[in-house]
Amino acid sequence: MINRIDGMTFEEFVEHHRNHHAPLFASIPEARKYVKKYTVSHPVPAEGYPSPAYDGLTEIWFESWEDHDAFFASQNYKELVNPDEGKFIDMSSVAVMVTEERVVI
């Protein structure tokens, strides 16, 4: 779960996340090799629901911890993708949740 940096509008944040950062993330060879699913989501108005606590959500699926570690240790991630994160994400507000999916229905 991520929030935008100070001075950036929500629209600018969504545009950068969807149209710059996501394609950059997907462009590195390690994404195709190690990542099973990568999504970016942003809140929409929803009557009867509380205001969103975050400006966006990034979901990254890996087959194993080894794939996770290899992706984040890669030079392409460290030199290309990671530096872009600070250009639009307030890194002090990032909330991370590691999960294991269990299909119920």
JSON list of C-alpha atoms in Angstrom, two decimals:
[
{"chain": "A", "resi": 1, "resn": "MET", "atom": "CA", "xyz": [0.00, 0.00, 0.00]},
{"chain": "A", "resi": 2, "resn": "ILE", "atom": "CA", "xyz": [1.49, 3.31, -1.08]},
{"chain": "A", "resi": 3, "resn": "ASN", "atom": "CA", "xyz": [0.87, 7.05, -0.88]},
{"chain": "A", "resi": 4, "resn": "ARG", "atom": "CA", "xyz": [2.10, 9.81, -3.16]},
{"chain": "A", "resi": 5, "resn": "ILE", "atom": "CA", "xyz": [4.89, 12.23, -2.34]},
{"chain": "A", "resi": 6, "resn": "ASP", "atom": "CA", "xyz": [4.07, 15.71, -1.07]},
{"chain": "A", "resi": 7, "resn": "GLY", "atom": "CA", "xyz": [3.21, 18.13, -3.84]},
{"chain": "A", "resi": 8, "resn": "MET", "atom": "CA", "xyz": [1.97, 15.48, -6.27]},
{"chain": "A", "resi": 9, "resn": "THR", "atom": "CA", "xyz": [-1.71, 15.33, -7.15]},
{"chain": "A", "resi": 10, "resn": "PHE", "atom": "CA", "xyz": [-3.57, 12.04, -7.03]},
{"chain": "A", "resi": 11, "resn": "GLU", "atom": "CA", "xyz": [-3.99, 12.20, -10.82]},
{"chain": "A", "resi": 12, "resn": "GLU", "atom": "CA", "xyz": [-0.23, 12.75, -11.34]},
{"chain": "A", "resi": 13, "resn": "PHE", "atom": "CA", "xyz": [0.48, 9.86, -8.98]},
{"chain": "A", "resi": 14, "resn": "VAL", "atom": "CA", "xyz": [-1.84, 7.47, -10.82]},
{"chain": "A", "resi": 15, "resn": "GLU", "atom": "CA", "xyz": [-0.47, 8.55, -14.20]},
{"chain": "A", "resi": 16, "resn": "HIS", "atom": "CA", "xyz": [3.13, 7.94, -13.11]},
{"chain": "A", "resi": 17, "resn": "HIS", "atom": "CA", "xyz": [2.32, 4.64, -11.41]},
{"chain": "A", "resi": 18, "resn": "ARG", "atom": "CA", "xyz": [0.31, 3.23, -14.34]},
{"chain": "A", "resi": 19, "resn": "ASN", "atom": "CA", "xyz": [2.08, 4.73, -17.32]},
{"chain": "A", "resi": 20, "resn": "HIS", "atom": "CA", "xyz": [5.70, 5.04, -16.25]},
{"chain": "A", "resi": 21, "resn": "HIS", "atom": "CA", "xyz": [6.53, 2.87, -13.26]},
{"chain": "A", "resi": 22, "resn": "ALA", "atom": "CA", "xyz": [4.50, -0.23, -14.15]},
{"chain": "A", "resi": 23, "resn": "PRO", "atom": "CA", "xyz": [5.92, -0.45, -17.70]},
{"chain": "A", "resi": 24, "resn": "LEU", "atom": "CA", "xyz": [9.42, 0.16, -16.30]},
{"chain": "A", "resi": 25, "resn": "PHE", "atom": "CA", "xyz": [8.92, -2.66, -13.77]},
{"chain": "A", "resi": 26, "resn": "ALA", "atom": "CA", "xyz": [7.60, -5.01, -16.45]},
{"chain": "A", "resi": 27, "resn": "SER", "atom": "CA", "xyz": [10.41, -4.13, -18.87]},
{"chain": "A", "resi": 28, "resn": "ILE", "atom": "CA", "xyz": [13.26, -5.70, -16.93]},
{"chain": "A", "resi": 29, "resn": "PRO", "atom": "CA", "xyz": [14.05, -9.34, -17.79]},
{"chain": "A", "resi": 30, "resn": "GLU", "atom": "CA", "xyz": [13.85, -10.36, -14.13]},
{"chain": "A", "resi": 31, "resn": "ALA", "atom": "CA", "xyz": [10.16, -9.43, -14.05]},
{"chain": "A", "resi": 32, "resn": "ARG", "atom": "CA", "xyz": [9.39, -11.96, -16.78]},
{"chain": "A", "resi": 33, "resn": "LYS", "atom": "CA", "xyz": [11.66, -14.53, -15.15]},
{"chain": "A", "resi": 34, "resn": "TYR", "atom": "CA", "xyz": [10.60, -14.29, -11.49]},
{"chain": "A", "resi": 35, "resn": "VAL", "atom": "CA", "xyz": [7.28, -12.44, -11.19]},
{"chain": "A", "resi": 36, "resn": "LYS", "atom": "CA", "xyz": [4.07, -14.45, -11.59]},
{"chain": "A", "resi": 37, "resn": "LYS", "atom": "CA", "xyz": [1.68, -11.50, -11.32]},
{"chain": "A", "resi": 38, "resn": "TYR", "atom": "CA", "xyz": [2.13, -7.73, -11.01]},
{"chain": "A", "resi": 39, "resn": "THR", "atom": "CA", "xyz": [-0.81, -5.36, -10.59]},
{"chain": "A", "resi": 40, "resn": "VAL", "atom": "CA", "xyz": [-1.23, -1.70, -9.74]},
{"chain": "A", "resi": 41, "resn": "SER", "atom": "CA", "xyz": [-4.54, -0.51, -8.30]},
{"chain": "A", "resi": 42, "resn": "HIS", "atom": "CA", "xyz": [-5.91, 2.86, -7.22]},
{"chain": "A", "resi": 43, "resn": "PRO", "atom": "CA", "xyz": [-9.01, 3.72, -5.17]},
{"chain": "A", "resi": 44, "resn": "VAL", "atom": "CA", "xyz": [-12.21, 4.86, -6.83]},
{"chain": "A", "resi": 45, "resn": "PRO", "atom": "CA", "xyz": [-15.16, 6.66, -5.24]},
{"chain": "A", "resi": 46, "resn": "ALA", "atom": "CA", "xyz": [-17.36, 4.15, -3.45]},
{"chain": "A", "resi": 47, "resn": "GLU", "atom": "CA", "xyz": [-20.46, 5.40, -1.67]},
{"chain": "A", "resi": 48, "resn": "GLY", "atom": "CA", "xyz": [-20.92, 3.90, 1.76]},
{"chain": "A", "resi": 49, "resn": "TYR", "atom": "CA", "xyz": [-17.23, 3.02, 2.17]},
{"chain": "A", "resi": 50, "resn": "PRO", "atom": "CA", "xyz": [-14.67, 4.93, 4.20]},
{"chain": "A", "resi": 51, "resn": "SER", "atom": "CA", "xyz": [-12.14, 7.17, 2.47]},
{"chain": "A", "resi": 52, "resn": "PRO", "atom": "CA", "xyz": [-9.12, 5.17, 1.33]},
{"chain": "A", "resi": 53, "resn": "ALA", "atom": "CA", "xyz": [-6.09, 5.17, 3.59]},
{"chain": "A", "resi": 54, "resn": "TYR", "atom": "CA", "xyz": [-3.72, 4.81, 0.62]},
{"chain": "A", "resi": 55, "resn": "ASP", "atom": "CA", "xyz": [-3.38, 6.25, -2.87]},
{"chain": "A", "resi": 56, "resn": "GLY", "atom": "CA", "xyz": [-2.45, 2.95, -4.44]},
{"chain": "A", "resi": 57, "resn": "LEU", "atom": "CA", "xyz": [-1.67, -0.70, -4.10]},
{"chain": "A", "resi": 58, "resn": "THR", "atom": "CA", "xyz": [0.98, -2.75, -5.82]},
{"chain": "A", "resi": 59, "resn": "GLU", "atom": "CA", "xyz": [0.60, -6.51, -5.79]},
{"chain": "A", "resi": 60, "resn": "ILE", "atom": "CA", "xyz": [3.54, -8.72, -6.72]},
{"chain": "A", "resi": 61, "resn": "TRP", "atom": "CA", "xyz": [3.29, -12.51, -6.79]},
{"chain": "A", "resi": 62, "resn": "PHE", "atom": "CA", "xyz": [6.26, -14.86, -6.71]},
{"chain": "A", "resi": 63, "resn": "GLU", "atom": "CA", "xyz": [6.41, -18.64, -6.96]},
{"chain": "A", "resi": 64, "resn": "SER", "atom": "CA", "xyz": [8.98, -18.88, -4.15]},
{"chain": "A", "resi": 65, "resn": "TRP", "atom": "CA", "xyz": [11.07, -16.87, -1.70]},
{"chain": "A", "resi": 66, "resn": "GLU", "atom": "CA", "xyz": [14.08, -17.62, -3.89]},
{"chain": "A", "resi": 67, "resn": "ASP", "atom": "CA", "xyz": [12.38, -15.89, -6.84]},
{"chain": "A", "resi": 68, "resn": "HIS", "atom": "CA", "xyz": [11.44, -12.96, -4.59]},
{"chain": "A", "resi": 69, "resn": "ASP", "atom": "CA", "xyz": [15.00, -12.58, -3.37]},
{"chain": "A", "resi": 70, "resn": "ALA", "atom": "CA", "xyz": [16.50, -12.95, -6.85]},
{"chain": "A", "resi": 71, "resn": "PHE", "atom": "CA", "xyz": [14.19, -10.29, -8.26]},
{"chain": "A", "resi": 72, "resn": "PHE", "atom": "CA", "xyz": [14.87, -7.69, -5.59]},
{"chain": "A", "resi": 73, "resn": "ALA", "atom": "CA", "xyz": [18.63, -8.45, -5.62]},
{"chain": "A", "resi": 74, "resn": "SER", "atom": "CA", "xyz": [18.89, -8.01, -9.38]},
{"chain": "A", "resi": 75, "resn": "GLN", "atom": "CA", "xyz": [20.96, -5.16, -10.73]},
{"chain": "A", "resi": 76, "resn": "ASN", "atom": "CA", "xyz": [18.13, -4.07, -13.04]},
{"chain": "A", "resi": 77, "resn": "TYR", "atom": "CA", "xyz": [15.71, -3.72, -10.13]},
{"chain": "A", "resi": 78, "resn": "LYS", "atom": "CA", "xyz": [18.27, -1.87, -8.01]},
{"chain": "A", "resi": 79, "resn": "GLU", "atom": "CA", "xyz": [19.43, 0.50, -10.76]},
{"chain": "A", "resi": 80, "resn": "LEU", "atom": "CA", "xyz": [16.26, 1.07, -12.81]},
{"chain": "A", "resi": 81, "resn": "VAL", "atom": "CA", "xyz": [13.08, 0.28, -10.89]},
{"chain": "A", "resi": 82, "resn": "ASN", "atom": "CA", "xyz": [13.94, 1.07, -7.28]},
{"chain": "A", "resi": 83, "resn": "PRO", "atom": "CA", "xyz": [15.20, 4.63, -7.94]},
{"chain": "A", "resi": 84, "resn": "ASP", "atom": "CA", "xyz": [11.92, 5.48, -9.68]},
{"chain": "A", "resi": 85, "resn": "GLU", "atom": "CA", "xyz": [9.88, 4.55, -6.60]},
{"chain": "A", "resi": 86, "resn": "GLY", "atom": "CA", "xyz": [11.07, 7.58, -4.65]},
{"chain": "A", "resi": 87, "resn": "LYS", "atom": "CA", "xyz": [9.97, 9.88, -7.49]},
{"chain": "A", "resi": 88, "resn": "PHE", "atom": "CA", "xyz": [6.28, 9.31, -6.75]},
{"chain": "A", "resi": 89, "resn": "ILE", "atom": "CA", "xyz": [5.93, 7.16, -3.61]},
{"chain": "A", "resi": 90, "resn": "ASP", "atom": "CA", "xyz": [6.20, 8.54, -0.06]},
{"chain": "A", "resi": 91, "resn": "MET", "atom": "CA", "xyz": [8.48, 5.74, 1.09]},
{"chain": "A", "resi": 92, "resn": "SER", "atom": "CA", "xyz": [7.86, 6.57, 4.78]},
{"chain": "A", "resi": 93, "resn": "SER", "atom": "CA", "xyz": [4.17, 5.69, 4.34]},
{"chain": "A", "resi": 94, "resn": "VAL", "atom": "CA", "xyz": [4.60, 2.32, 2.62]},
{"chain": "A", "resi": 95, "resn": "ALA", "atom": "CA", "xyz": [2.74, -0.56, 4.27]},
{"chain": "A", "resi": 96, "resn": "VAL", "atom": "CA", "xyz": [3.71, -4.09, 3.28]},
{"chain": "A", "resi": 97, "resn": "MET", "atom": "CA", "xyz": [1.78, -7.29, 3.80]},
{"chain": "A", "resi": 98, "resn": "VAL", "atom": "CA", "xyz": [3.24, -10.67, 2.90]},
{"chain": "A", "resi": 99, "resn": "THR", "atom": "CA", "xyz": [0.51, -13.22, 2.33]},
{"chain": "A", "resi": 100, "resn": "GLU", "atom": "CA", "xyz": [-0.13, -16.73, 1.19]},
{"chain": "A", "resi": 101, "resn": "GLU", "atom": "CA", "xyz": [-3.21, -17.04, -0.97]},
{"chain": "A", "resi": 102, "resn": "ARG", "atom": "CA", "xyz": [-5.82, -19.65, -0.26]},
{"chain": "A", "resi": 103, "resn": "VAL", "atom": "CA", "xyz": [-8.67, -19.94, -2.76]},
{"chain": "A", "resi": 104, "resn": "VAL", "atom": "CA", "xyz": [-12.00, -20.43, -0.98]},
{"chain": "A", "resi": 105, "resn": "ILE", "atom": "CA", "xyz": [-14.43, -20.29, -3.91]}
]
